[in-house]
């Protein structure tokens, strides 16, 4: 019988230095993934990263091994030597396209060359270091809204019954111009307020409020001047199902405003 999964996830991947910096709390959380968070080994992984932003939904259809994309600049040299050679998941990519088409997303593009950006490979390297699970990546459309991404997730919900782990990867608060390197472990008040609003909304199941966060959340535009790192959350919520239960599985804020809050969504359907 095919492995059926009940959970989807939103992981805040924060800074690319998560890949090497042992002092980042979220690093330990992701390293403990298989032991403490999610023991089930998925058949394949669909990851939606805030670092792949396209005008229409696009999947990477990789027949061999995913390339490791170093889409960050001016960081320590060892980071550019890391590799995450996960196999591509071409069958999953075609299935994603098929499900989206069936749900009325008429145009879904295929990219046959693009590997995994750091929003995908950095957390996956910590969660599944063996790189032995096939991975497909799906883009976000920052020109659209939360509801669009929630509906993408809804369309992809059947993948859970096929053993596919769906992970949105972004950051719960993401304003790179507002980072405060002198803050230590103190969170800036507005960032904490948004982070707490999001936690309360998710844990209360107020997913519609999260879909319309621009109108509902405090400091929404400041927390996400560009929504690319937030929309992977909406895909994860949609894929879990409207009666799913949210659980906060990690919470920390670095450099004043960068939230690593991460969530698990569990479907209550049998």
PDB file of C-alpha atoms in Angstrom:
ATOM      1  CA  UNK A   1       0.000   0.000   0.000  1.00  0.00           C
ATOM      2  CA  UNK A   2       1.239   3.487  -0.874  1.00  0.00           C
ATOM      3  CA  UNK A   3       2.611   5.578   1.970  1.00  0.00           C
ATOM      4  CA  UNK A   4       0.030   8.234   2.906  1.00  0.00           C
ATOM      5  CA  UNK A   5       1.114  11.389   4.679  1.00  0.00           C
ATOM      6  CA  UNK A   6      -1.119  13.643   6.777  1.00  0.00           C
ATOM      7  CA  UNK A   7       1.231  16.579   7.272  1.00  0.00           C
ATOM      8  CA  UNK A   8       2.571  19.553   5.374  1.00  0.00           C
ATOM      9  CA  UNK A   9       5.154  22.025   6.675  1.00  0.00           C
ATOM     10  CA  UNK A  10       6.272  25.628   6.501  1.00  0.00           C
ATOM     11  CA  UNK A  11       9.939  26.084   7.368  1.00  0.00           C
ATOM     12  CA  UNK A  12      11.511  29.493   7.948  1.00  0.00           C
ATOM     13  CA  UNK A  13      14.988  29.151   6.458  1.00  0.00           C
ATOM     14  CA  UNK A  14      16.189  32.647   7.413  1.00  0.00           C
ATOM     15  CA  UNK A  15      19.755  33.440   6.407  1.00  0.00           C
ATOM     16  CA  UNK A  16      21.882  31.311   4.025  1.00  0.00           C
ATOM     17  CA  UNK A  17      24.431  31.106   6.873  1.00  0.00           C
ATOM     18  CA  UNK A  18      22.035  28.569   8.400  1.00  0.00           C
ATOM     19  CA  UNK A  19      24.084  26.161   6.264  1.00  0.00           C
ATOM     20  CA  UNK A  20      27.245  26.583   8.378  1.00  0.00           C
ATOM     21  CA  UNK A  21      26.536  28.686  11.484  1.00  0.00           C
ATOM     22  CA  UNK A  22      26.171  26.448  14.544  1.00  0.00           C
ATOM     23  CA  UNK A  23      24.945  29.366  16.665  1.00  0.00           C
ATOM     24  CA  UNK A  24      21.632  29.694  14.772  1.00  0.00           C
ATOM     25  CA  UNK A  25      18.970  27.977  16.889  1.00  0.00           C
ATOM     26  CA  UNK A  26      16.937  26.901  13.874  1.00  0.00           C
ATOM     27  CA  UNK A  27      19.900  24.863  12.628  1.00  0.00           C
ATOM     28  CA  UNK A  28      19.663  22.496  15.591  1.00  0.00           C
ATOM     29  CA  UNK A  29      15.901  22.249  15.109  1.00  0.00           C
ATOM     30  CA  UNK A  30      16.312  21.195  11.463  1.00  0.00           C
ATOM     31  CA  UNK A  31      19.132  18.778  12.301  1.00  0.00           C
ATOM     32  CA  UNK A  32      16.811  17.040  14.770  1.00  0.00           C
ATOM     33  CA  UNK A  33      14.071  16.727  12.112  1.00  0.00           C
ATOM     34  CA  UNK A  34      14.015  12.956  11.562  1.00  0.00           C
ATOM     35  CA  UNK A  35      14.441  12.186  15.243  1.00  0.00           C
ATOM     36  CA  UNK A  36      12.163  14.740  16.905  1.00  0.00           C
ATOM     37  CA  UNK A  37       9.835  16.255  14.315  1.00  0.00           C
ATOM     38  CA  UNK A  38       8.961  13.836  11.541  1.00  0.00           C
ATOM     39  CA  UNK A  39      10.057  10.210  11.537  1.00  0.00           C
ATOM     40  CA  UNK A  40       8.175   9.227   8.366  1.00  0.00           C
ATOM     41  CA  UNK A  41      10.454   8.935   5.321  1.00  0.00           C
ATOM     42  CA  UNK A  42       8.605  10.399   2.325  1.00  0.00           C
ATOM     43  CA  UNK A  43       8.733   8.893  -1.144  1.00  0.00           C
ATOM     44  CA  UNK A  44       9.633  12.289  -2.572  1.00  0.00           C
ATOM     45  CA  UNK A  45       9.623  15.964  -1.569  1.00  0.00           C
ATOM     46  CA  UNK A  46       7.904  18.935  -3.180  1.00  0.00           C
ATOM     47  CA  UNK A  47       9.449  22.147  -1.891  1.00  0.00           C
ATOM     48  CA  UNK A  48       8.093  25.633  -2.561  1.00  0.00           C
ATOM     49  CA  UNK A  49      10.857  28.201  -2.021  1.00  0.00           C
ATOM     50  CA  UNK A  50      10.569  31.971  -1.782  1.00  0.00           C
ATOM     51  CA  UNK A  51      13.725  32.192  -3.907  1.00  0.00           C
ATOM     52  CA  UNK A  52      12.079  31.027  -7.125  1.00  0.00           C
ATOM     53  CA  UNK A  53       9.637  33.699  -8.232  1.00  0.00           C
ATOM     54  CA  UNK A  54       7.953  33.427 -11.638  1.00  0.00           C
ATOM     55  CA  UNK A  55       4.890  34.919 -13.334  1.00  0.00           C
ATOM     56  CA  UNK A  56       3.199  31.497 -13.634  1.00  0.00           C
ATOM     57  CA  UNK A  57       3.641  28.327 -11.536  1.00  0.00           C
ATOM     58  CA  UNK A  58       6.764  26.494 -12.682  1.00  0.00           C
ATOM     59  CA  UNK A  59       8.224  23.117 -11.702  1.00  0.00           C
ATOM     60  CA  UNK A  60      11.763  21.875 -12.208  1.00  0.00           C
ATOM     61  CA  UNK A  61      11.756  18.653 -14.214  1.00  0.00           C
ATOM     62  CA  UNK A  62      15.188  17.155 -13.494  1.00  0.00           C
ATOM     63  CA  UNK A  63      15.904  13.671 -14.835  1.00  0.00           C
ATOM     64  CA  UNK A  64      19.241  13.224 -13.058  1.00  0.00           C
ATOM     65  CA  UNK A  65      20.634  15.015  -9.970  1.00  0.00           C
ATOM     66  CA  UNK A  66      19.518  18.480  -8.865  1.00  0.00           C
ATOM     67  CA  UNK A  67      22.218  21.131  -9.159  1.00  0.00           C
ATOM     68  CA  UNK A  68      23.010  23.137  -6.007  1.00  0.00           C
ATOM     69  CA  UNK A  69      22.342  26.829  -6.767  1.00  0.00           C
ATOM     70  CA  UNK A  70      24.392  29.414  -4.838  1.00  0.00           C
ATOM     71  CA  UNK A  71      21.949  32.318  -5.117  1.00  0.00           C
ATOM     72  CA  UNK A  72      23.609  34.468  -2.439  1.00  0.00           C
ATOM     73  CA  UNK A  73      26.506  36.883  -2.552  1.00  0.00           C
ATOM     74  CA  UNK A  74      29.414  37.866  -0.320  1.00  0.00           C
ATOM     75  CA  UNK A  75      29.152  34.991   2.137  1.00  0.00           C
ATOM     76  CA  UNK A  76      32.006  32.808   3.511  1.00  0.00           C
ATOM     77  CA  UNK A  77      33.714  30.621   0.916  1.00  0.00           C
ATOM     78  CA  UNK A  78      32.823  27.250   2.551  1.00  0.00           C
ATOM     79  CA  UNK A  79      29.158  27.934   1.771  1.00  0.00           C
ATOM     80  CA  UNK A  80      29.909  27.827  -1.957  1.00  0.00           C
ATOM     81  CA  UNK A  81      31.504  24.402  -1.577  1.00  0.00           C
ATOM     82  CA  UNK A  82      28.458  22.742  -0.038  1.00  0.00           C
ATOM     83  CA  UNK A  83      26.535  20.364  -2.288  1.00  0.00           C
ATOM     84  CA  UNK A  84      23.116  18.805  -1.950  1.00  0.00           C
ATOM     85  CA  UNK A  85      22.957  16.219  -4.757  1.00  0.00           C
ATOM     86  CA  UNK A  86      19.351  15.092  -4.281  1.00  0.00           C
ATOM     87  CA  UNK A  87      17.862  13.204  -7.228  1.00  0.00           C
ATOM     88  CA  UNK A  88      15.353  15.060  -9.365  1.00  0.00           C
ATOM     89  CA  UNK A  89      11.700  13.993  -9.245  1.00  0.00           C
ATOM     90  CA  UNK A  90      10.498  14.281 -12.862  1.00  0.00           C
ATOM     91  CA  UNK A  91       7.403  12.111 -12.300  1.00  0.00           C
ATOM     92  CA  UNK A  92       6.382  14.275  -9.359  1.00  0.00           C
ATOM     93  CA  UNK A  93       6.938  17.419 -11.449  1.00  0.00           C
ATOM     94  CA  UNK A  94       4.579  16.089 -14.146  1.00  0.00           C
ATOM     95  CA  UNK A  95       2.037  15.126 -11.473  1.00  0.00           C
ATOM     96  CA  UNK A  96       2.173  18.641  -9.959  1.00  0.00           C
ATOM     97  CA  UNK A  97       1.522  20.100 -13.394  1.00  0.00           C
ATOM     98  CA  UNK A  98      -1.345  17.675 -13.999  1.00  0.00           C
ATOM     99  CA  UNK A  99      -3.038  18.469 -10.661  1.00  0.00           C
ATOM    100  CA  UNK A 100      -2.669  22.227 -11.155  1.00  0.00           C
ATOM    101  CA  UNK A 101      -4.048  22.033 -14.695  1.00  0.00           C
ATOM    102  CA  UNK A 102      -6.992  19.980 -13.427  1.00  0.00           C
ATOM    103  CA  UNK A 103      -7.756  22.662 -10.818  1.00  0.00           C
ATOM    104  CA  UNK A 104      -7.904  25.483 -13.343  1.00  0.00           C
ATOM    105  CA  UNK A 105      -4.279  26.676 -13.342  1.00  0.00           C
ATOM    106  CA  UNK A 106      -4.141  26.582 -17.113  1.00  0.00           C
ATOM    107  CA  UNK A 107      -0.534  27.546 -17.550  1.00  0.00           C
ATOM    108  CA  UNK A 108       2.159  25.669 -15.637  1.00  0.00           C
ATOM    109  CA  UNK A 109       5.679  25.856 -16.998  1.00  0.00           C
ATOM    110  CA  UNK A 110       8.457  23.271 -16.849  1.00  0.00           C
ATOM    111  CA  UNK A 111      12.097  24.150 -16.270  1.00  0.00           C
ATOM    112  CA  UNK A 112      14.366  21.289 -17.308  1.00  0.00           C
ATOM    113  CA  UNK A 113      17.633  22.849 -16.070  1.00  0.00           C
ATOM    114  CA  UNK A 114      17.095  24.631 -12.759  1.00  0.00           C
ATOM    115  CA  UNK A 115      18.314  22.801  -9.660  1.00  0.00           C
ATOM    116  CA  UNK A 116      17.603  23.701  -6.026  1.00  0.00           C
ATOM    117  CA  UNK A 117      18.071  27.250  -4.699  1.00  0.00           C
ATOM    118  CA  UNK A 118      19.255  27.870  -1.149  1.00  0.00           C
ATOM    119  CA  UNK A 119      15.677  28.160   0.130  1.00  0.00           C
ATOM    120  CA  UNK A 120      15.385  24.486  -0.786  1.00  0.00           C
ATOM    121  CA  UNK A 121      18.793  22.880  -0.334  1.00  0.00           C
ATOM    122  CA  UNK A 122      19.915  24.611   2.874  1.00  0.00           C
ATOM    123  CA  UNK A 123      17.018  23.339   5.038  1.00  0.00           C
ATOM    124  CA  UNK A 124      16.906  19.977   3.228  1.00  0.00           C
ATOM    125  CA  UNK A 125      20.640  19.471   3.773  1.00  0.00           C
ATOM    126  CA  UNK A 126      20.005  19.720   7.524  1.00  0.00           C
ATOM    127  CA  UNK A 127      16.737  17.734   7.524  1.00  0.00           C
ATOM    128  CA  UNK A 128      17.717  14.929   5.116  1.00  0.00           C
ATOM    129  CA  UNK A 129      21.545  15.042   4.932  1.00  0.00           C
ATOM    130  CA  UNK A 130      21.784  11.780   2.971  1.00  0.00           C
ATOM    131  CA  UNK A 131      20.252  13.570  -0.082  1.00  0.00           C
ATOM    132  CA  UNK A 132      18.620  10.267  -1.052  1.00  0.00           C
ATOM    133  CA  UNK A 133      15.009  11.485  -1.451  1.00  0.00           C
ATOM    134  CA  UNK A 134      13.957  12.811  -4.892  1.00  0.00           C
ATOM    135  CA  UNK A 135      13.138  16.536  -4.783  1.00  0.00           C
ATOM    136  CA  UNK A 136      11.009  18.708  -7.057  1.00  0.00           C
ATOM    137  CA  UNK A 137      10.803  22.474  -6.629  1.00  0.00           C
ATOM    138  CA  UNK A 138       7.775  24.688  -7.349  1.00  0.00           C
ATOM    139  CA  UNK A 139       7.926  28.469  -7.785  1.00  0.00           C
ATOM    140  CA  UNK A 140       5.907  31.254  -6.150  1.00  0.00           C
ATOM    141  CA  UNK A 141       4.149  34.144  -7.925  1.00  0.00           C
ATOM    142  CA  UNK A 142       4.789  37.276  -5.874  1.00  0.00           C
ATOM    143  CA  UNK A 143       2.709  39.283  -8.354  1.00  0.00           C
ATOM    144  CA  UNK A 144      -0.385  37.402  -7.084  1.00  0.00           C
ATOM    145  CA  UNK A 145      -1.777  36.934  -3.550  1.00  0.00           C
ATOM    146  CA  UNK A 146      -2.125  34.578  -0.598  1.00  0.00           C
ATOM    147  CA  UNK A 147      -5.382  33.091  -1.862  1.00  0.00           C
ATOM    148  CA  UNK A 148      -3.744  32.146  -5.193  1.00  0.00           C
ATOM    149  CA  UNK A 149      -1.059  30.222  -3.309  1.00  0.00           C
ATOM    150  CA  UNK A 150      -3.589  28.651  -0.921  1.00  0.00           C
ATOM    151  CA  UNK A 151      -5.488  27.398  -3.981  1.00  0.00           C
ATOM    152  CA  UNK A 152      -2.277  25.975  -5.440  1.00  0.00           C
ATOM    153  CA  UNK A 153      -1.858  24.068  -2.184  1.00  0.00           C
ATOM    154  CA  UNK A 154      -5.460  22.824  -2.303  1.00  0.00           C
ATOM    155  CA  UNK A 155      -4.882  21.505  -5.811  1.00  0.00           C
ATOM    156  CA  UNK A 156      -1.777  19.637  -4.650  1.00  0.00           C
ATOM    157  CA  UNK A 157      -3.361  18.035  -1.546  1.00  0.00           C
ATOM    158  CA  UNK A 158      -3.733  14.596  -3.264  1.00  0.00           C
ATOM    159  CA  UNK A 159       0.075  14.326  -3.354  1.00  0.00           C
ATOM    160  CA  UNK A 160       0.085  13.565   0.385  1.00  0.00           C
ATOM    161  CA  UNK A 161      -1.759  10.301  -0.338  1.00  0.00           C
ATOM    162  CA  UNK A 162       1.022   9.464  -2.803  1.00  0.00           C
ATOM    163  CA  UNK A 163       3.775   9.727  -0.189  1.00  0.00           C
ATOM    164  CA  UNK A 164       4.915  13.232  -1.146  1.00  0.00           C
ATOM    165  CA  UNK A 165       6.087  15.573   1.609  1.00  0.00           C
ATOM    166  CA  UNK A 166       5.041  19.157   0.820  1.00  0.00           C
ATOM    167  CA  UNK A 167       7.268  21.837   2.368  1.00  0.00           C
ATOM    168  CA  UNK A 168       6.944  25.595   2.021  1.00  0.00           C
ATOM    169  CA  UNK A 169      10.258  27.348   2.675  1.00  0.00           C
ATOM    170  CA  UNK A 170      10.470  31.064   3.429  1.00  0.00           C
ATOM    171  CA  UNK A 171      10.632  33.234   6.547  1.00  0.00           C
ATOM    172  CA  UNK A 172       7.738  34.166   8.815  1.00  0.00           C
ATOM    173  CA  UNK A 173       9.076  37.729   9.048  1.00  0.00           C
ATOM    174  CA  UNK A 174      11.352  38.778   6.188  1.00  0.00           C
ATOM    175  CA  UNK A 175      12.512  42.362   5.762  1.00  0.00           C
ATOM    176  CA  UNK A 176      16.212  42.373   4.947  1.00  0.00           C
ATOM    177  CA  UNK A 177      16.401  46.168   5.186  1.00  0.00           C
ATOM    178  CA  UNK A 178      15.175  46.098   8.774  1.00  0.00           C
ATOM    179  CA  UNK A 179      17.688  43.602  10.206  1.00  0.00           C
ATOM    180  CA  UNK A 180      19.258  44.840  13.440  1.00  0.00           C
ATOM    181  CA  UNK A 181      22.637  43.204  14.005  1.00  0.00           C
ATOM    182  CA  UNK A 182      22.986  44.900  17.403  1.00  0.00           C
ATOM    183  CA  UNK A 183      19.764  43.348  18.722  1.00  0.00           C
ATOM    184  CA  UNK A 184      21.327  40.165  20.104  1.00  0.00           C
ATOM    185  CA  UNK A 185      18.492  37.792  20.902  1.00  0.00           C
ATOM    186  CA  UNK A 186      15.972  40.603  21.413  1.00  0.00           C
ATOM    187  CA  UNK A 187      13.158  40.783  18.873  1.00  0.00           C
ATOM    188  CA  UNK A 188      12.153  44.183  17.486  1.00  0.00           C
ATOM    189  CA  UNK A 189       8.620  44.925  18.815  1.00  0.00           C
ATOM    190  CA  UNK A 190       6.881  45.204  15.424  1.00  0.00           C
ATOM    191  CA  UNK A 191       8.444  41.938  14.186  1.00  0.00           C
ATOM    192  CA  UNK A 192       7.402  40.146  17.361  1.00  0.00           C
ATOM    193  CA  UNK A 193       3.878  41.531  17.022  1.00  0.00           C
ATOM    194  CA  UNK A 194       3.530  40.198  13.476  1.00  0.00           C
ATOM    195  CA  UNK A 195       5.114  36.863  14.441  1.00  0.00           C
ATOM    196  CA  UNK A 196       2.671  36.487  17.349  1.00  0.00           C
ATOM    197  CA  UNK A 197      -0.318  37.497  15.204  1.00  0.00           C
ATOM    198  CA  UNK A 198       0.647  34.822  12.687  1.00  0.00           C
ATOM    199  CA  UNK A 199       1.049  32.178  15.399  1.00  0.00           C
ATOM    200  CA  UNK A 200      -2.347  32.993  16.934  1.00  0.00           C
ATOM    201  CA  UNK A 201      -4.099  33.054  13.546  1.00  0.00           C
ATOM    202  CA  UNK A 202      -2.620  29.706  12.508  1.00  0.00           C
ATOM    203  CA  UNK A 203      -3.168  27.930  15.810  1.00  0.00           C
ATOM    204  CA  UNK A 204      -6.781  29.210  15.865  1.00  0.00           C
ATOM    205  CA  UNK A 205      -7.313  27.898  12.316  1.00  0.00           C
ATOM    206  CA  UNK A 206      -7.993  31.397  10.953  1.00  0.00           C
ATOM    207  CA  UNK A 207      -6.518  30.524   7.583  1.00  0.00           C
ATOM    208  CA  UNK A 208      -8.680  33.057   5.728  1.00  0.00           C
ATOM    209  CA  UNK A 209      -7.143  35.814   7.851  1.00  0.00           C
ATOM    210  CA  UNK A 210      -3.699  34.552   6.869  1.00  0.00           C
ATOM    211  CA  UNK A 211      -4.768  34.528   3.193  1.00  0.00           C
ATOM    212  CA  UNK A 212      -5.692  38.211   3.635  1.00  0.00           C
ATOM    213  CA  UNK A 213      -2.841  39.071   5.970  1.00  0.00           C
ATOM    214  CA  UNK A 214      -2.214  42.439   4.258  1.00  0.00           C
ATOM    215  CA  UNK A 215      -5.539  43.693   5.684  1.00  0.00           C
ATOM    216  CA  UNK A 216      -5.604  41.634   8.902  1.00  0.00           C
ATOM    217  CA  UNK A 217      -2.074  41.529  10.323  1.00  0.00           C
ATOM    218  CA  UNK A 218      -0.233  44.301  12.176  1.00  0.00           C
ATOM    219  CA  UNK A 219       2.836  45.640  10.325  1.00  0.00           C
ATOM    220  CA  UNK A 220       2.071  43.360   7.347  1.00  0.00           C
ATOM    221  CA  UNK A 221       3.924  45.464   4.787  1.00  0.00           C
ATOM    222  CA  UNK A 222       6.889  45.939   7.090  1.00  0.00           C
ATOM    223  CA  UNK A 223       7.086  42.230   7.898  1.00  0.00           C
ATOM    224  CA  UNK A 224       6.927  41.339   4.197  1.00  0.00           C
ATOM    225  CA  UNK A 225       7.774  44.269   1.902  1.00  0.00           C
ATOM    226  CA  UNK A 226       7.982  41.599  -0.808  1.00  0.00           C
ATOM    227  CA  UNK A 227       5.744  38.558  -0.166  1.00  0.00           C
ATOM    228  CA  UNK A 228       7.912  35.873  -1.818  1.00  0.00           C
ATOM    229  CA  UNK A 229       9.005  34.380   1.542  1.00  0.00           C
ATOM    230  CA  UNK A 230       5.466  34.326   2.912  1.00  0.00           C
ATOM    231  CA  UNK A 231       3.541  32.685   0.073  1.00  0.00           C
ATOM    232  CA  UNK A 232       5.131  29.213   0.559  1.00  0.00           C
ATOM    233  CA  UNK A 233       3.180  29.192   3.851  1.00  0.00           C
ATOM    234  CA  UNK A 234      -0.112  29.588   1.982  1.00  0.00           C
ATOM    235  CA  UNK A 235       0.720  26.613  -0.251  1.00  0.00           C
ATOM    236  CA  UNK A 236       1.462  24.452   2.812  1.00  0.00           C
ATOM    237  CA  UNK A 237      -1.822  25.479   4.475  1.00  0.00           C
ATOM    238  CA  UNK A 238      -3.865  24.822   1.332  1.00  0.00           C
ATOM    239  CA  UNK A 239      -2.289  21.412   0.795  1.00  0.00           C
ATOM    240  CA  UNK A 240      -3.071  20.360   4.373  1.00  0.00           C
ATOM    241  CA  UNK A 241      -6.814  20.988   3.988  1.00  0.00           C
ATOM    242  CA  UNK A 242      -9.178  23.552   5.492  1.00  0.00           C
ATOM    243  CA  UNK A 243      -9.835  21.536   8.657  1.00  0.00           C
ATOM    244  CA  UNK A 244      -6.161  20.938   9.320  1.00  0.00           C
ATOM    245  CA  UNK A 245      -4.606  21.719  12.686  1.00  0.00           C
ATOM    246  CA  UNK A 246      -1.540  23.941  12.881  1.00  0.00           C
ATOM    247  CA  UNK A 247       1.292  23.388  15.341  1.00  0.00           C
ATOM    248  CA  UNK A 248       4.233  25.695  15.998  1.00  0.00           C
ATOM    249  CA  UNK A 249       7.298  23.437  15.775  1.00  0.00           C
ATOM    250  CA  UNK A 250      10.051  26.043  16.103  1.00  0.00           C
ATOM    251  CA  UNK A 251      10.256  29.685  17.138  1.00  0.00           C
ATOM    252  CA  UNK A 252      13.250  32.007  17.212  1.00  0.00           C
ATOM    253  CA  UNK A 253      14.099  35.494  15.940  1.00  0.00           C
ATOM    254  CA  UNK A 254      17.625  36.473  14.904  1.00  0.00           C
ATOM    255  CA  UNK A 255      19.074  39.952  14.223  1.00  0.00           C
ATOM    256  CA  UNK A 256      15.981  41.630  15.620  1.00  0.00           C
ATOM    257  CA  UNK A 257      13.517  40.876  12.850  1.00  0.00           C
ATOM    258  CA  UNK A 258      14.314  37.623  11.045  1.00  0.00           C
ATOM    259  CA  UNK A 259      11.797  35.037  12.223  1.00  0.00           C
ATOM    260  CA  UNK A 260      12.516  31.322  12.007  1.00  0.00           C
ATOM    261  CA  UNK A 261       8.981  30.367  13.107  1.00  0.00           C
ATOM    262  CA  UNK A 262       8.085  27.017  11.504  1.00  0.00           C
ATOM    263  CA  UNK A 263       4.770  25.171  11.402  1.00  0.00           C
ATOM    264  CA  UNK A 264       3.313  21.719  10.896  1.00  0.00           C
ATOM    265  CA  UNK A 265      -0.194  21.315   9.433  1.00  0.00           C
ATOM    266  CA  UNK A 266      -1.945  18.029  10.090  1.00  0.00           C
ATOM    267  CA  UNK A 267      -4.989  16.968   8.120  1.00  0.00           C
ATOM    268  CA  UNK A 268      -7.799  15.611  10.270  1.00  0.00           C
ATOM    269  CA  UNK A 269      -9.253  13.496   7.467  1.00  0.00           C
ATOM    270  CA  UNK A 270      -8.717   9.746   7.776  1.00  0.00           C
TER     271      UNK A 270
END
